[in-house]
Amino acid sequence: MKEIKAENPYMNEAIKEALEGITQGHGGPFGAVVVKDDQIIGKGHNRVLGDHDPTCHGEVAAIRDACRNIGTHDLSGSVIYTTGEPCPMCLYACLWANIEKIYYGCTIEDNAAIGFRDEEMAKMIMSEGQKTDYLECIDRDACLELFDVYMNLDHELY
């Protein structure tokens, strides 16, 4: 498997999660890590196909893992790194979990370019002008490489 290197070490971990998921056929190229006090407290990748669960996106899996690991539903003081800009469901999950900032690699438009419906759903609820500094795009080139790996695998779209 091709090694993909992001500039940010936490994004590297999110990419590793995503690679694990796509090579096992769990779902799309979406991995995430939750970080608090410079420590990864939760990891996850998209498991929509593997778990037959349309809500088990990378961010949701990482939030669930972080909450179990630290024994709380409140992730105040944490941030999340994710390979793709969160869909509306994941964005709101981050807000419900009190995550303070989201760092994402590929954009909603990049997600759409490889067959995901995030853009269509995002348009239903928010416009580009509604984004704030809560969301910040980083390491897009490395995450686009991840998307290329995914597109070259035999995979199921959903």
PDB file of C-alpha atoms in Angstrom:
ATOM      1  CA  MET A   1       0.000   0.000   0.000  1.00  0.00           C
ATOM      2  CA  LYS A   2       1.210   3.486  -0.852  1.00  0.00           C
ATOM      3  CA  GLU A   3       2.505   5.543   2.073  1.00  0.00           C
ATOM      4  CA  ILE A   4       0.704   8.858   2.390  1.00  0.00           C
ATOM      5  CA  LYS A   5       2.352  11.578   4.437  1.00  0.00           C
ATOM      6  CA  ALA A   6       0.506  14.631   5.732  1.00  0.00           C
ATOM      7  CA  GLU A   7       2.274  17.573   7.336  1.00  0.00           C
ATOM      8  CA  ASN A   8       0.221  17.335  10.517  1.00  0.00           C
ATOM      9  CA  PRO A   9       0.963  14.252  12.667  1.00  0.00           C
ATOM     10  CA  TYR A  10      -2.655  13.920  13.798  1.00  0.00           C
ATOM     11  CA  MET A  11      -3.868  14.018  10.192  1.00  0.00           C
ATOM     12  CA  ASN A  12      -1.362  11.223   9.511  1.00  0.00           C
ATOM     13  CA  GLU A  13      -3.144   9.129  12.146  1.00  0.00           C
ATOM     14  CA  ALA A  14      -6.533   9.937  10.592  1.00  0.00           C
ATOM     15  CA  ILE A  15      -5.196   8.838   7.190  1.00  0.00           C
ATOM     16  CA  LYS A  16      -3.901   5.577   8.725  1.00  0.00           C
ATOM     17  CA  GLU A  17      -7.365   4.928  10.158  1.00  0.00           C
ATOM     18  CA  ALA A  18      -8.955   5.585   6.771  1.00  0.00           C
ATOM     19  CA  LEU A  19      -6.480   3.284   5.002  1.00  0.00           C
ATOM     20  CA  GLU A  20      -7.240   0.527   7.493  1.00  0.00           C
ATOM     21  CA  GLY A  21     -10.936   0.902   6.792  1.00  0.00           C
ATOM     22  CA  ILE A  22     -10.771   0.989   3.002  1.00  0.00           C
ATOM     23  CA  THR A  23      -8.365  -1.949   2.759  1.00  0.00           C
ATOM     24  CA  GLN A  24     -10.757  -4.020   4.893  1.00  0.00           C
ATOM     25  CA  GLY A  25     -13.809  -2.931   2.908  1.00  0.00           C
ATOM     26  CA  HIS A  26     -15.441  -1.201   5.876  1.00  0.00           C
ATOM     27  CA  GLY A  27     -16.489   1.884   3.912  1.00  0.00           C
ATOM     28  CA  GLY A  28     -15.215   5.094   2.350  1.00  0.00           C
ATOM     29  CA  PRO A  29     -11.837   6.812   2.848  1.00  0.00           C
ATOM     30  CA  PHE A  30     -12.814   8.651   5.985  1.00  0.00           C
ATOM     31  CA  GLY A  31     -10.731   8.378   9.143  1.00  0.00           C
ATOM     32  CA  ALA A  32     -10.669  10.603  12.192  1.00  0.00           C
ATOM     33  CA  VAL A  33      -8.863  11.103  15.485  1.00  0.00           C
ATOM     34  CA  VAL A  34      -9.990  13.076  18.528  1.00  0.00           C
ATOM     35  CA  VAL A  35      -7.179  14.914  20.336  1.00  0.00           C
ATOM     36  CA  LYS A  36      -7.186  16.409  23.820  1.00  0.00           C
ATOM     37  CA  ASP A  37      -4.167  17.838  25.645  1.00  0.00           C
ATOM     38  CA  ASP A  38      -1.925  16.771  22.729  1.00  0.00           C
ATOM     39  CA  GLN A  39      -2.995  13.107  23.123  1.00  0.00           C
ATOM     40  CA  ILE A  40      -5.143  11.034  20.807  1.00  0.00           C
ATOM     41  CA  ILE A  41      -8.107   9.943  22.904  1.00  0.00           C
ATOM     42  CA  GLY A  42     -10.192   8.393  20.142  1.00  0.00           C
ATOM     43  CA  LYS A  43      -9.781   6.933  16.658  1.00  0.00           C
ATOM     44  CA  GLY A  44     -12.223   5.731  14.073  1.00  0.00           C
ATOM     45  CA  HIS A  45     -12.874   5.132  10.417  1.00  0.00           C
ATOM     46  CA  ASN A  46     -15.928   4.807   8.246  1.00  0.00           C
ATOM     47  CA  ARG A  47     -17.658   1.494   8.975  1.00  0.00           C
ATOM     48  CA  VAL A  48     -20.904   2.024   7.054  1.00  0.00           C
ATOM     49  CA  LEU A  49     -20.469  -1.135   4.980  1.00  0.00           C
ATOM     50  CA  GLY A  50     -18.701  -3.243   7.605  1.00  0.00           C
ATOM     51  CA  ASP A  51     -21.296  -2.576  10.298  1.00  0.00           C
ATOM     52  CA  HIS A  52     -24.320  -2.060   8.003  1.00  0.00           C
ATOM     53  CA  ASP A  53     -24.769   1.264   9.794  1.00  0.00           C
ATOM     54  CA  PRO A  54     -25.299   4.432   7.741  1.00  0.00           C
ATOM     55  CA  THR A  55     -24.400   6.571  10.783  1.00  0.00           C
ATOM     56  CA  CYS A  56     -20.984   5.014  11.434  1.00  0.00           C
ATOM     57  CA  HIS A  57     -18.898   7.633   9.678  1.00  0.00           C
ATOM     58  CA  GLY A  58     -15.256   8.188  10.673  1.00  0.00           C
ATOM     59  CA  GLU A  59     -15.987  11.143  12.911  1.00  0.00           C
ATOM     60  CA  VAL A  60     -18.835   9.366  14.699  1.00  0.00           C
ATOM     61  CA  ALA A  61     -16.668   6.274  15.236  1.00  0.00           C
ATOM     62  CA  ALA A  62     -13.837   8.428  16.639  1.00  0.00           C
ATOM     63  CA  ILE A  63     -16.228  10.321  18.930  1.00  0.00           C
ATOM     64  CA  ARG A  64     -17.688   7.054  20.233  1.00  0.00           C
ATOM     65  CA  ASP A  65     -14.169   5.693  20.841  1.00  0.00           C
ATOM     66  CA  ALA A  66     -13.026   8.866  22.630  1.00  0.00           C
ATOM     67  CA  CYS A  67     -16.089   8.924  24.878  1.00  0.00           C
ATOM     68  CA  ARG A  68     -15.572   5.263  25.849  1.00  0.00           C
ATOM     69  CA  ASN A  69     -11.852   5.817  26.447  1.00  0.00           C
ATOM     70  CA  ILE A  70     -12.251   8.771  28.793  1.00  0.00           C
ATOM     71  CA  GLY A  71     -15.599   7.791  30.286  1.00  0.00           C
ATOM     72  CA  THR A  72     -17.704  10.792  29.341  1.00  0.00           C
ATOM     73  CA  HIS A  73     -20.029  12.111  26.673  1.00  0.00           C
ATOM     74  CA  ASP A  74     -18.455  15.586  26.932  1.00  0.00           C
ATOM     75  CA  LEU A  75     -15.359  16.101  24.790  1.00  0.00           C
ATOM     76  CA  SER A  76     -14.854  19.753  25.764  1.00  0.00           C
ATOM     77  CA  GLY A  77     -11.263  20.802  25.245  1.00  0.00           C
ATOM     78  CA  SER A  78     -10.747  18.419  22.337  1.00  0.00           C
ATOM     79  CA  VAL A  79     -10.340  18.835  18.577  1.00  0.00           C
ATOM     80  CA  ILE A  80     -10.887  16.387  15.730  1.00  0.00           C
ATOM     81  CA  TYR A  81      -8.801  15.671  12.637  1.00  0.00           C
ATOM     82  CA  THR A  82     -10.668  14.020   9.777  1.00  0.00           C
ATOM     83  CA  THR A  83      -9.707  13.097   6.234  1.00  0.00           C
ATOM     84  CA  GLY A  84     -12.882  14.550   4.712  1.00  0.00           C
ATOM     85  CA  GLU A  85     -14.899  17.628   5.539  1.00  0.00           C
ATOM     86  CA  PRO A  86     -17.674  16.424   7.834  1.00  0.00           C
ATOM     87  CA  CYS A  87     -21.104  15.777   6.428  1.00  0.00           C
ATOM     88  CA  PRO A  88     -23.917  17.581   8.250  1.00  0.00           C
ATOM     89  CA  MET A  89     -24.530  14.599  10.563  1.00  0.00           C
ATOM     90  CA  CYS A  90     -20.872  14.459  11.614  1.00  0.00           C
ATOM     91  CA  LEU A  91     -20.631  18.231  11.966  1.00  0.00           C
ATOM     92  CA  TYR A  92     -23.536  18.193  14.389  1.00  0.00           C
ATOM     93  CA  ALA A  93     -22.140  15.157  16.225  1.00  0.00           C
ATOM     94  CA  CYS A  94     -18.959  17.184  16.799  1.00  0.00           C
ATOM     95  CA  LEU A  95     -21.010  20.084  18.098  1.00  0.00           C
ATOM     96  CA  TRP A  96     -23.053  17.789  20.413  1.00  0.00           C
ATOM     97  CA  ALA A  97     -19.811  16.303  21.754  1.00  0.00           C
ATOM     98  CA  ASN A  98     -18.470  19.823  22.491  1.00  0.00           C
ATOM     99  CA  ILE A  99     -15.453  19.370  20.207  1.00  0.00           C
ATOM    100  CA  GLU A 100     -13.830  22.780  19.945  1.00  0.00           C
ATOM    101  CA  LYS A 101     -12.418  22.652  16.398  1.00  0.00           C
ATOM    102  CA  ILE A 102     -12.532  20.473  13.282  1.00  0.00           C
ATOM    103  CA  TYR A 103      -9.512  20.063  11.003  1.00  0.00           C
ATOM    104  CA  TYR A 104     -10.368  18.322   7.728  1.00  0.00           C
ATOM    105  CA  GLY A 105      -8.415  17.276   4.640  1.00  0.00           C
ATOM    106  CA  CYS A 106     -10.635  16.884   1.583  1.00  0.00           C
ATOM    107  CA  THR A 107     -13.591  19.182   1.002  1.00  0.00           C
ATOM    108  CA  ILE A 108     -17.266  18.339   0.621  1.00  0.00           C
ATOM    109  CA  GLU A 109     -16.738  18.840  -3.113  1.00  0.00           C
ATOM    110  CA  ASP A 110     -13.827  16.364  -3.073  1.00  0.00           C
ATOM    111  CA  ASN A 111     -16.107  13.857  -1.306  1.00  0.00           C
ATOM    112  CA  ALA A 112     -18.696  14.325  -4.066  1.00  0.00           C
ATOM    113  CA  ALA A 113     -16.053  13.829  -6.773  1.00  0.00           C
ATOM    114  CA  ILE A 114     -15.500  10.238  -5.568  1.00  0.00           C
ATOM    115  CA  GLY A 115     -19.190   9.394  -5.324  1.00  0.00           C
ATOM    116  CA  PHE A 116     -20.403  10.535  -1.898  1.00  0.00           C
ATOM    117  CA  ARG A 117     -23.605  12.579  -1.389  1.00  0.00           C
ATOM    118  CA  ASP A 118     -22.299  14.948   1.295  1.00  0.00           C
ATOM    119  CA  GLU A 119     -22.476  17.989  -0.989  1.00  0.00           C
ATOM    120  CA  GLU A 120     -26.153  17.437  -1.728  1.00  0.00           C
ATOM    121  CA  MET A 121     -26.976  17.170   1.975  1.00  0.00           C
ATOM    122  CA  ALA A 122     -24.781  20.101   2.967  1.00  0.00           C
ATOM    123  CA  LYS A 123     -26.560  22.326   0.441  1.00  0.00           C
ATOM    124  CA  MET A 124     -29.862  21.478   2.135  1.00  0.00           C
ATOM    125  CA  ILE A 125     -28.790  22.967   5.443  1.00  0.00           C
ATOM    126  CA  MET A 126     -25.955  25.454   5.011  1.00  0.00           C
ATOM    127  CA  SER A 127     -24.297  27.701   2.508  1.00  0.00           C
ATOM    128  CA  GLU A 128     -20.558  28.228   2.086  1.00  0.00           C
ATOM    129  CA  GLY A 129     -20.932  31.603   3.807  1.00  0.00           C
ATOM    130  CA  GLN A 130     -22.169  29.896   6.963  1.00  0.00           C
ATOM    131  CA  LYS A 131     -18.870  28.126   7.590  1.00  0.00           C
ATOM    132  CA  THR A 132     -16.872  29.637  10.393  1.00  0.00           C
ATOM    133  CA  ASP A 133     -13.377  29.241  11.757  1.00  0.00           C
ATOM    134  CA  TYR A 134     -14.721  26.188  13.580  1.00  0.00           C
ATOM    135  CA  LEU A 135     -13.832  24.224  10.425  1.00  0.00           C
ATOM    136  CA  GLU A 136     -10.316  24.460   8.944  1.00  0.00           C
ATOM    137  CA  CYS A 137      -9.006  22.651   5.869  1.00  0.00           C
ATOM    138  CA  ILE A 138      -5.469  21.220   6.301  1.00  0.00           C
ATOM    139  CA  ASP A 139      -3.334  18.630   4.460  1.00  0.00           C
ATOM    140  CA  ARG A 140      -5.757  18.473   1.527  1.00  0.00           C
ATOM    141  CA  ASP A 141      -3.109  17.100  -0.867  1.00  0.00           C
ATOM    142  CA  ALA A 142      -2.328  14.137   1.401  1.00  0.00           C
ATOM    143  CA  CYS A 143      -6.018  13.399   1.837  1.00  0.00           C
ATOM    144  CA  LEU A 144      -6.581  13.623  -1.928  1.00  0.00           C
ATOM    145  CA  GLU A 145      -3.868  10.943  -2.264  1.00  0.00           C
ATOM    146  CA  LEU A 146      -5.898   8.813   0.143  1.00  0.00           C
ATOM    147  CA  PHE A 147      -8.981   9.339  -2.022  1.00  0.00           C
ATOM    148  CA  ASP A 148      -6.934   8.225  -5.072  1.00  0.00           C
ATOM    149  CA  VAL A 149      -5.958   5.016  -3.251  1.00  0.00           C
ATOM    150  CA  TYR A 150      -9.626   4.403  -2.461  1.00  0.00           C
ATOM    151  CA  MET A 151     -10.725   4.978  -6.062  1.00  0.00           C
ATOM    152  CA  ASN A 152      -8.126   2.462  -7.272  1.00  0.00           C
ATOM    153  CA  LEU A 153      -9.426  -0.249  -4.943  1.00  0.00           C
ATOM    154  CA  ASP A 154     -12.304  -2.532  -5.742  1.00  0.00           C
ATOM    155  CA  HIS A 155     -14.952  -0.904  -3.532  1.00  0.00           C
ATOM    156  CA  GLU A 156     -18.681  -0.607  -3.085  1.00  0.00           C
ATOM    157  CA  LEU A 157     -20.342   2.790  -3.308  1.00  0.00           C
ATOM    158  CA  TYR A 158     -23.238   3.506  -0.972  1.00  0.00           C
TER     159      TYR A 158
END
